[in-house]
PDB file of C-alpha atoms in Angstrom:
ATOM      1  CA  UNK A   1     -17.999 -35.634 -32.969  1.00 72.00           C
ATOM      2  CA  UNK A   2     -19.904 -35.724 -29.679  1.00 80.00           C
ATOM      3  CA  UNK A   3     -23.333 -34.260 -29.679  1.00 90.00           C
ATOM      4  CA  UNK A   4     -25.473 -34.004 -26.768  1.00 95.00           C
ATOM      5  CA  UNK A   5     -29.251 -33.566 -26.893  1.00 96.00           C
ATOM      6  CA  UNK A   6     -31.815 -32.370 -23.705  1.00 96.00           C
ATOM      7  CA  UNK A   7     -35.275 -31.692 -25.866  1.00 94.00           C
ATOM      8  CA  UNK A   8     -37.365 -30.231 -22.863  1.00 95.00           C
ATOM      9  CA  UNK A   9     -36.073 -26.871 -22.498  1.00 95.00           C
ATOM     10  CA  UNK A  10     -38.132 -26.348 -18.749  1.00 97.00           C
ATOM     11  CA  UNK A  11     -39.773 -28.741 -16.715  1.00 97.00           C
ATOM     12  CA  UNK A  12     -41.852 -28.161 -13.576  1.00 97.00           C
ATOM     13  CA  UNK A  13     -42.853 -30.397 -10.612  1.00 97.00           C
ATOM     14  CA  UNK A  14     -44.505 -30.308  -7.596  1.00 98.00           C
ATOM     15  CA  UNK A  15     -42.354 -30.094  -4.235  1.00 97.00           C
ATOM     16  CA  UNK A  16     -41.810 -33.983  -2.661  1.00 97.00           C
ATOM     17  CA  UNK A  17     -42.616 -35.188  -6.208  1.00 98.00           C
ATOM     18  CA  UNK A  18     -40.814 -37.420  -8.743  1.00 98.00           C
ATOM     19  CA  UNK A  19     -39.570 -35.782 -11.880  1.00 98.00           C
ATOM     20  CA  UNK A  20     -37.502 -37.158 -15.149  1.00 98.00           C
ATOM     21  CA  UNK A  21     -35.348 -35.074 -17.280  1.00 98.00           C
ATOM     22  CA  UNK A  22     -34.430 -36.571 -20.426  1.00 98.00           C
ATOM     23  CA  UNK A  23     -31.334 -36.868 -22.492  1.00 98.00           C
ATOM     24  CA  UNK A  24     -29.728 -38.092 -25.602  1.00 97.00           C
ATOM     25  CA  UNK A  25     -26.566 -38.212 -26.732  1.00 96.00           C
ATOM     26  CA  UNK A  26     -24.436 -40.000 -29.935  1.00 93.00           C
ATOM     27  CA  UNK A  27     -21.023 -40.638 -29.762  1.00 88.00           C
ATOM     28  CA  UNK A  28     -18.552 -42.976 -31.877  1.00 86.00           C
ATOM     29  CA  UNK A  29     -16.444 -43.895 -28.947  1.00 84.00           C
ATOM     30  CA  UNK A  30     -17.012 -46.927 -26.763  1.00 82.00           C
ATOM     31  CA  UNK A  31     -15.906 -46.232 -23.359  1.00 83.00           C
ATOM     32  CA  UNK A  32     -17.295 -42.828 -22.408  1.00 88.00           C
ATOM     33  CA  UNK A  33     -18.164 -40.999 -19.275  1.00 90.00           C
ATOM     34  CA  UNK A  34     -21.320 -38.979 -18.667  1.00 93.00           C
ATOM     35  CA  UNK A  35     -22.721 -36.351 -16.450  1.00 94.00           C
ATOM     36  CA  UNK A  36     -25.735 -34.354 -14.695  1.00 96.00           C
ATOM     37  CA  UNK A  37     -24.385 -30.980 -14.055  1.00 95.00           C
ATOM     38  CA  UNK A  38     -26.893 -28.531 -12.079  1.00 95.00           C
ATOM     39  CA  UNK A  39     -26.510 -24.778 -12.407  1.00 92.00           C
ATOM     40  CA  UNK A  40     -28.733 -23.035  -9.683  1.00 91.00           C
ATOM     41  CA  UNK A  41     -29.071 -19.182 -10.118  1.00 87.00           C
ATOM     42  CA  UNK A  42     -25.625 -18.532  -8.891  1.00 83.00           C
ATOM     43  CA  UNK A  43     -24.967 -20.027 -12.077  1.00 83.00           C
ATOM     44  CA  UNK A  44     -22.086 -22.215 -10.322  1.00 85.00           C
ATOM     45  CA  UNK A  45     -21.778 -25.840 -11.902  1.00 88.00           C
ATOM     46  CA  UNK A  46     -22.319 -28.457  -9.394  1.00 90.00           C
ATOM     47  CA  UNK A  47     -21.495 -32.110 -10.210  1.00 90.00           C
ATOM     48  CA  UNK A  48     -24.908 -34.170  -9.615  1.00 94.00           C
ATOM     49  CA  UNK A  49     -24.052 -37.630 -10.705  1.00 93.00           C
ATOM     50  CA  UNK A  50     -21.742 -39.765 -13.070  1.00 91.00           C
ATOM     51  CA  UNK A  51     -21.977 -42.894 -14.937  1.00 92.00           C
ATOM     52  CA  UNK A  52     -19.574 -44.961 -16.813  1.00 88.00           C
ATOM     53  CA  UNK A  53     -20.294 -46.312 -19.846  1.00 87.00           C
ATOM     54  CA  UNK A  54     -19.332 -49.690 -19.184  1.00 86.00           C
ATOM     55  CA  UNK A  55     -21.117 -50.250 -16.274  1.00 85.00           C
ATOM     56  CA  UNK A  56     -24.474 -51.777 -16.362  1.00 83.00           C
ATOM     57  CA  UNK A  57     -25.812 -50.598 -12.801  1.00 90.00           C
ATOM     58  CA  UNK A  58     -27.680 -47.021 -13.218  1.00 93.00           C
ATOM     59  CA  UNK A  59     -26.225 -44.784 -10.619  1.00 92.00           C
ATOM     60  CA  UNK A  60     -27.607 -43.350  -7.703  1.00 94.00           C
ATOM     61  CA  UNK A  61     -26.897 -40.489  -5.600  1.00 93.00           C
ATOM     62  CA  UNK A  62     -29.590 -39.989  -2.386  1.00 95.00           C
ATOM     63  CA  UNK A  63     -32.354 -38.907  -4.548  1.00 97.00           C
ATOM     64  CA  UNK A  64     -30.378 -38.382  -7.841  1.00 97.00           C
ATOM     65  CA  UNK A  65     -30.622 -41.214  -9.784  1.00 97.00           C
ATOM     66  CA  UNK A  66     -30.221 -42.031 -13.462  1.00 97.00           C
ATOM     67  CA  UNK A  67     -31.318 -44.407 -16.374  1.00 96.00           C
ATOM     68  CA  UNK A  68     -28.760 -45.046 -18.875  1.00 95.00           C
ATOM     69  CA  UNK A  69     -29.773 -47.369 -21.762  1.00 94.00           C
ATOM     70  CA  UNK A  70     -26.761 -47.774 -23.678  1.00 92.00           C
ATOM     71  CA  UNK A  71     -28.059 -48.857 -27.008  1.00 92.00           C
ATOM     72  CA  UNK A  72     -30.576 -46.226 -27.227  1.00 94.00           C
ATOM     73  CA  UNK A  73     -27.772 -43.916 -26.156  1.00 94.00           C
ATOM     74  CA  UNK A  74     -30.019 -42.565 -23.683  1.00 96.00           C
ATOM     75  CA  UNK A  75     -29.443 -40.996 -20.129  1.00 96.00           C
ATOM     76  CA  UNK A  76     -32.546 -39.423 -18.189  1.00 97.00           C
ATOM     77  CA  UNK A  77     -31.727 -38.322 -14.248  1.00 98.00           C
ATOM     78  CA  UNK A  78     -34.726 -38.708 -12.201  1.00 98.00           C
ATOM     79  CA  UNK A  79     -35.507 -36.764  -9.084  1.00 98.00           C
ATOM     80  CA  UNK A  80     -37.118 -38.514  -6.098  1.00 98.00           C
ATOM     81  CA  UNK A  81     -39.236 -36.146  -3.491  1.00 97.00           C
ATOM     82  CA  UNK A  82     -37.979 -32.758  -5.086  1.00 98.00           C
ATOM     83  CA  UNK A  83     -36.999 -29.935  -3.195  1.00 97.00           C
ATOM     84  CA  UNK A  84     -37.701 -26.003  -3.798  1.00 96.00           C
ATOM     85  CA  UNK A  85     -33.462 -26.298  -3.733  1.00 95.00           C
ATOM     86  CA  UNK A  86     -33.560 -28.112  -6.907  1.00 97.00           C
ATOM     87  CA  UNK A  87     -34.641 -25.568  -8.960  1.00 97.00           C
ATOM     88  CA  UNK A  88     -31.933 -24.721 -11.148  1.00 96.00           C
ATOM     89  CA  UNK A  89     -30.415 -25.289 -14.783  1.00 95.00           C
ATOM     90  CA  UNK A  90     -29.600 -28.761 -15.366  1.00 97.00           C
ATOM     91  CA  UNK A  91     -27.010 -30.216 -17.873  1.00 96.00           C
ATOM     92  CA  UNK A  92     -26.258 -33.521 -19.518  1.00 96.00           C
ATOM     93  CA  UNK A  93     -22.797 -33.735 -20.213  1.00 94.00           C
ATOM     94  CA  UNK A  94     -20.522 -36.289 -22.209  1.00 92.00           C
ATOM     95  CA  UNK A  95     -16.963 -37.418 -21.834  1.00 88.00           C
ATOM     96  CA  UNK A  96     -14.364 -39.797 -23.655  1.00 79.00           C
ATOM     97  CA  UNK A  97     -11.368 -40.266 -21.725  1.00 64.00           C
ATOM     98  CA  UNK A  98      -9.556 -37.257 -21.322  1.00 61.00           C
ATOM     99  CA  UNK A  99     -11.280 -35.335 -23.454  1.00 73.00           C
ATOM    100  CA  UNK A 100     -13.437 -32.029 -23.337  1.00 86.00           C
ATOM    101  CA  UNK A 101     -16.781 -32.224 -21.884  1.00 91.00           C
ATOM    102  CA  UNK A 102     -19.887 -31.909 -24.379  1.00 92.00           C
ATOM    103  CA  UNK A 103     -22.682 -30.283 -23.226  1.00 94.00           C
ATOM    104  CA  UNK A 104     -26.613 -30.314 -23.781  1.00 95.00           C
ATOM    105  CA  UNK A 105     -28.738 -27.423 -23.762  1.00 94.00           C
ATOM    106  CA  UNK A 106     -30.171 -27.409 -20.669  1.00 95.00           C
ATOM    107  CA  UNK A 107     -33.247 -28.161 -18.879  1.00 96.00           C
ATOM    108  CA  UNK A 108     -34.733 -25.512 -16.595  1.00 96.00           C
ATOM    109  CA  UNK A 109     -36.311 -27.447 -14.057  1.00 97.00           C
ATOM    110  CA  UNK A 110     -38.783 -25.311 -11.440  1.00 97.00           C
ATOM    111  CA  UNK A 111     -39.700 -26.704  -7.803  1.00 97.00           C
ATOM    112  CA  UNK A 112     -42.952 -25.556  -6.836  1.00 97.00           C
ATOM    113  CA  UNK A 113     -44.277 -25.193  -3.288  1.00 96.00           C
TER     114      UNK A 113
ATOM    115  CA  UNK Z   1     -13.748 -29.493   0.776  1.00 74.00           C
ATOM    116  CA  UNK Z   2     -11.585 -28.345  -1.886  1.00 77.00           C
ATOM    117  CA  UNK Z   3     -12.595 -26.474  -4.434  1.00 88.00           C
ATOM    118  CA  UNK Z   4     -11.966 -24.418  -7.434  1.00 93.00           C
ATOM    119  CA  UNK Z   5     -11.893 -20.542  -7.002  1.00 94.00           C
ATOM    120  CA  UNK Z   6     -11.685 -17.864  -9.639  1.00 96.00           C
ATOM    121  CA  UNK Z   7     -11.711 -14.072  -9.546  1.00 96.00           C
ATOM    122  CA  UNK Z   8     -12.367 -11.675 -10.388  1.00 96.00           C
ATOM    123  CA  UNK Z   9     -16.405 -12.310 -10.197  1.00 95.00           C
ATOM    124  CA  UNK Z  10     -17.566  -9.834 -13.018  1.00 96.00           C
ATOM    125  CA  UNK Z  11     -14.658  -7.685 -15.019  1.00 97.00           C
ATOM    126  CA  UNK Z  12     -16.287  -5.063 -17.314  1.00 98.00           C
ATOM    127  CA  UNK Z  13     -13.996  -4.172 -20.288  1.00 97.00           C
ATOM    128  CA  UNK Z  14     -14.169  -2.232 -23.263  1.00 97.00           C
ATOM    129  CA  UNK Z  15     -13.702  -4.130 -26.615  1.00 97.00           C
ATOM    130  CA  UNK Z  16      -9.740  -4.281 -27.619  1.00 97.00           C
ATOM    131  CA  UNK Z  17      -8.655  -4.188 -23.981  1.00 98.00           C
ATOM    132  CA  UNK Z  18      -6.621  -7.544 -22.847  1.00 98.00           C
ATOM    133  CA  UNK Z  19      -8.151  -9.404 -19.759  1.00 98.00           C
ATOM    134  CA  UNK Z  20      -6.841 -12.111 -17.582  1.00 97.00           C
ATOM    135  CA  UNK Z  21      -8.932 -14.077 -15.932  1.00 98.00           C
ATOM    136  CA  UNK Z  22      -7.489 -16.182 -12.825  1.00 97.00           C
ATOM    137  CA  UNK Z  23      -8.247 -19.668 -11.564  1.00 97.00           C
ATOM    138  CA  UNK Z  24      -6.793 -21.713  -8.555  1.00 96.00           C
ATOM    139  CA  UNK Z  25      -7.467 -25.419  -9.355  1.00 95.00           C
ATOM    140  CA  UNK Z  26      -7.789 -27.673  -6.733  1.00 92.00           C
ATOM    141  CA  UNK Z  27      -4.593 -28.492  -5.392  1.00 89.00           C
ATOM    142  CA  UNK Z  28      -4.014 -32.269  -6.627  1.00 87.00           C
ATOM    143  CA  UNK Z  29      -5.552 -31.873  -9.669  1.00 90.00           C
ATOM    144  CA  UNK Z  30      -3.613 -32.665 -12.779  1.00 88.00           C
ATOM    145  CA  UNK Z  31      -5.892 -31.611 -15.671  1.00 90.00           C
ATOM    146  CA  UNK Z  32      -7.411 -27.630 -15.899  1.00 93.00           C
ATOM    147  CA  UNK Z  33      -9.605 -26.936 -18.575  1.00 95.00           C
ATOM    148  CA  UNK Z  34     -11.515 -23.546 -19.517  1.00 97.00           C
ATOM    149  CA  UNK Z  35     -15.371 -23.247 -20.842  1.00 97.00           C
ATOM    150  CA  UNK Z  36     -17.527 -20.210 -21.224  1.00 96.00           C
ATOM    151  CA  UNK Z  37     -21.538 -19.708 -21.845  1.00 93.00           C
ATOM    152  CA  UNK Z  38     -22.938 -17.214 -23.729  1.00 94.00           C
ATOM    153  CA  UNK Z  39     -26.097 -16.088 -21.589  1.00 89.00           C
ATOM    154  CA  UNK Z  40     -28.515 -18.462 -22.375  1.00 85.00           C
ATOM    155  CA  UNK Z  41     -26.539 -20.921 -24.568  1.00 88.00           C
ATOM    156  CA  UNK Z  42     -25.125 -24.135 -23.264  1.00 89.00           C
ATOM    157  CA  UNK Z  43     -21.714 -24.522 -21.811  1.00 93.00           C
ATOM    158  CA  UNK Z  44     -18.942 -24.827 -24.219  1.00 95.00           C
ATOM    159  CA  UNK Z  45     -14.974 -26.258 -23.865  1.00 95.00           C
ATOM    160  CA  UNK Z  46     -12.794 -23.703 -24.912  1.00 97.00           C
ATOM    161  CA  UNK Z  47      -9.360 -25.916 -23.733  1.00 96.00           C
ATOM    162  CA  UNK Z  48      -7.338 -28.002 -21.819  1.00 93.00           C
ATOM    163  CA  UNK Z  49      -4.399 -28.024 -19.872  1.00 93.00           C
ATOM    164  CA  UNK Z  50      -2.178 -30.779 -18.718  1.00 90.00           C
ATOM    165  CA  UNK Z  51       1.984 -30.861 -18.036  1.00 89.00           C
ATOM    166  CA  UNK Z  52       2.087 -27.087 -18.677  1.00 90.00           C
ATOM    167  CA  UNK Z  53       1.017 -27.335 -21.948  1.00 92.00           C
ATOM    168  CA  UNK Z  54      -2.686 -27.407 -24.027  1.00 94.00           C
ATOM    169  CA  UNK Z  55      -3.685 -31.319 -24.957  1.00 91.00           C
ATOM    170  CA  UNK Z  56      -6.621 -30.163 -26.569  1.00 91.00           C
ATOM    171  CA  UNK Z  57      -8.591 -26.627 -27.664  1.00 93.00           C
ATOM    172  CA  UNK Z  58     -12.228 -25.930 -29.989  1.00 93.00           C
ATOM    173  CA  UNK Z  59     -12.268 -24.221 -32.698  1.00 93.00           C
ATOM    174  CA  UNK Z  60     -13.675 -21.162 -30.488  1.00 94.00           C
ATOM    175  CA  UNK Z  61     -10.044 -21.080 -28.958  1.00 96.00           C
ATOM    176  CA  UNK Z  62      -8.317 -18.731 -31.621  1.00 94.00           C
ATOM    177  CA  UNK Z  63      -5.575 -16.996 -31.597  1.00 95.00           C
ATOM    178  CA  UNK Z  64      -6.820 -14.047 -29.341  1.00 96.00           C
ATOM    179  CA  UNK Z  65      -7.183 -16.765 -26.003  1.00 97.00           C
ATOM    180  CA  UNK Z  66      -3.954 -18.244 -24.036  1.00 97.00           C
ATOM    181  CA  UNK Z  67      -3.356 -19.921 -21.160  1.00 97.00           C
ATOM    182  CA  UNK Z  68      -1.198 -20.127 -18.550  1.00 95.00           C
ATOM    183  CA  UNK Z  69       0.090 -21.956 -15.129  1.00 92.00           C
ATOM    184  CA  UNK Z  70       2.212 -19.089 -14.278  1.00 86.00           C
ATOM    185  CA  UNK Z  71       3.033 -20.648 -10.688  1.00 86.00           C
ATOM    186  CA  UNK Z  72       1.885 -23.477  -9.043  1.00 77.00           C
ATOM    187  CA  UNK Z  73      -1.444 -22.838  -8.032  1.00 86.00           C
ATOM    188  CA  UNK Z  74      -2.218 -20.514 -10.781  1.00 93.00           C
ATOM    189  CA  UNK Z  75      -4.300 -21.238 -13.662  1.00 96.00           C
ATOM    190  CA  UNK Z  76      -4.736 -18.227 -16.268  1.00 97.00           C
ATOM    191  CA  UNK Z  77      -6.842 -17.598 -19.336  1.00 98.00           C
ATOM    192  CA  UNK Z  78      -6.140 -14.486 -21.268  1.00 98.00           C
ATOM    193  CA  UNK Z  79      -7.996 -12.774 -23.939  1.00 97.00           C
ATOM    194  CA  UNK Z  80      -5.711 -10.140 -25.975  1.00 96.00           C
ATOM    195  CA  UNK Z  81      -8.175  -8.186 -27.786  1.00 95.00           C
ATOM    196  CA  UNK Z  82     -11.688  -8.651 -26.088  1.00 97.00           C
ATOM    197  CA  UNK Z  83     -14.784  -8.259 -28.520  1.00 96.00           C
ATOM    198  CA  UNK Z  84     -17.901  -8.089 -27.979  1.00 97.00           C
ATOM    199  CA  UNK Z  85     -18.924 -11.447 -28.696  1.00 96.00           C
ATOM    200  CA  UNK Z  86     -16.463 -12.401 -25.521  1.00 97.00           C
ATOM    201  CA  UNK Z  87     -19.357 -11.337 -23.189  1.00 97.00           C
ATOM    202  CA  UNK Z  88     -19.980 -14.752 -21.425  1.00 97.00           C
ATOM    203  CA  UNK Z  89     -19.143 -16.416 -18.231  1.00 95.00           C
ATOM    204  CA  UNK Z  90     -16.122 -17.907 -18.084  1.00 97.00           C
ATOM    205  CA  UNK Z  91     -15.760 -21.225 -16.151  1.00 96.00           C
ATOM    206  CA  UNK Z  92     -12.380 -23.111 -14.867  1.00 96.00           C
ATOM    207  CA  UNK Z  93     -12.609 -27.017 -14.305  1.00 94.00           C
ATOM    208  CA  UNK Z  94     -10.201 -29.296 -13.104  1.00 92.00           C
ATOM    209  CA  UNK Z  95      -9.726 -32.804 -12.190  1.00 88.00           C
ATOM    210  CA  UNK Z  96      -7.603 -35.406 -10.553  1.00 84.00           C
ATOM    211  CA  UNK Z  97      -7.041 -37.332 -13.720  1.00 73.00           C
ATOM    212  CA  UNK Z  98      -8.241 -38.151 -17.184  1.00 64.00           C
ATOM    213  CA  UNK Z  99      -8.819 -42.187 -16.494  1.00 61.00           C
ATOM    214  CA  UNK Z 100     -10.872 -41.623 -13.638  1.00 50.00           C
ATOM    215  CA  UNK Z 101     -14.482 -41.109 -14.163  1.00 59.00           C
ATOM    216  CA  UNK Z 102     -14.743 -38.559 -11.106  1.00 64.00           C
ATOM    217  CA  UNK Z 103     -15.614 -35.936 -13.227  1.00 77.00           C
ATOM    218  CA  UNK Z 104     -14.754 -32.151 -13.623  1.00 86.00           C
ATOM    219  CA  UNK Z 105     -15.381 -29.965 -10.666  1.00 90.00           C
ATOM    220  CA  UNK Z 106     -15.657 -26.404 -11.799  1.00 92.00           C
ATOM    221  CA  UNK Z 107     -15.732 -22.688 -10.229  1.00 94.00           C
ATOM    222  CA  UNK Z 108     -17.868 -20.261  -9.921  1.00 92.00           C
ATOM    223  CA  UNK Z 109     -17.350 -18.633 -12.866  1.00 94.00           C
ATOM    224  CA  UNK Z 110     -16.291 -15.204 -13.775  1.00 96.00           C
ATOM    225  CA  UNK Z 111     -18.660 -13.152 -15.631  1.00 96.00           C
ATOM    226  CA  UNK Z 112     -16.956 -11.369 -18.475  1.00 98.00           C
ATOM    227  CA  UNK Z 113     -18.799  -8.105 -19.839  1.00 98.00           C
ATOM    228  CA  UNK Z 114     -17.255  -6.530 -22.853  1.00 97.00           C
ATOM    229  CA  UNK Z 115     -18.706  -2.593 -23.624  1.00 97.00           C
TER     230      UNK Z 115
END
């Protein structure tokens, strides 16, 4: 079975500054999918950024960006030049094709001014 | 853009009473699939849906949940005997395909209370 770890339950930055939320995960399965999820206070679940498991290039979305080390089965999103927008829940998700999607606990991450 | 809608918002129930909670999947998608959080848990998978039938459910899916693509935009999740325990938010997903890594796009939610 999937498991999916995120071991800093709340984070805080500074707005404009750079911020890493961590994440772990274990898995059997060699071609696998996995996610950043964010969940603002509406409590909607936004897609933030993907990354396939076969791919060697760390994806990057404007200031989303990600550092997946596959053998440490490891997959932290960092946050360039945060905004107070950011704030919200964010989840670390895993996928094998076609399959459910196994979420982490969460990290609540807080933008300050 | 497209996007997945769900209502009601918030349904209050009493415990025993049957809800149904609605979806409307985005309209190419293939692939619907139901989660719920507990109020400060983590997200969990409660099924999926695919050719009007489930191709996978957790053990949290029990006998008391269903589903159902009634028409062709419709994507239902019913609960026949709500308890209290059901009190979570309820989330629809769907998504274009299961061999494409584009991910699951989900709704807002519906917040399921259960007095």
């Amino acid at each position: 079975a999937q498991t999916v770890t995120q071991s800093q339950p709340e984070m805080s930055v500074q707005e404009a500054e750079t911020v890493t939320l961590s994440c772990t995960y274990d898995t059997s399965e060699s071609n696998y999918y996995l996610f950043w999820y964010k969940q603002p206070p509406s409590r909607q679940m936004i897609l933030v950024i993907r990354q396939e498991a076969y791919k060697q290039q760390n994806a990057t979305e404007n200031r989303f960006s990600v550092n997946f080390q596959k053998a440490a089965k490891s997959f932290s999103l960092k946050i360039s030049d945060s905004q107070l927008g950011d704030t919200a829940m964010y989840f670390c998700a895993h996928q094998t094709s076609g399959s459910r999607l196994t979420f982490g606990e969460g990290t609540q991450l807080t933008v300050n001014p | 853009e497209p996007e997945v809608t769900q209502t009601p918002s918030h349904q209050v129930t009493q415990m025993g009473q049957e809800v149904i909670l609605r979806c409307v999947p985005i309209s190419n998608h293939l692939y619907f699939y139901w989660y719920r959080q507990i109020l400060g848990q983590k997200v969990e998978f409660l099924v999926s849906f695919y050719n009007n039938e489930i191709s996978e459910k957790s053990e949290i899916f029990d006998d008391q949940f269903s589903v159902e693509r009634p028409d062709g935009s419709n994507f239902t999740l019913k609960i026949r005997s709500t308890k209290l325990e059901d009190s979570a938010m309820y989330f629809c997903a769907s998504s274009v395909g299961v061999s494409l890594s584009i991910g699951q796009y989900f709704g807002p939610g519906t917040r399921l209370t259960v007095t």
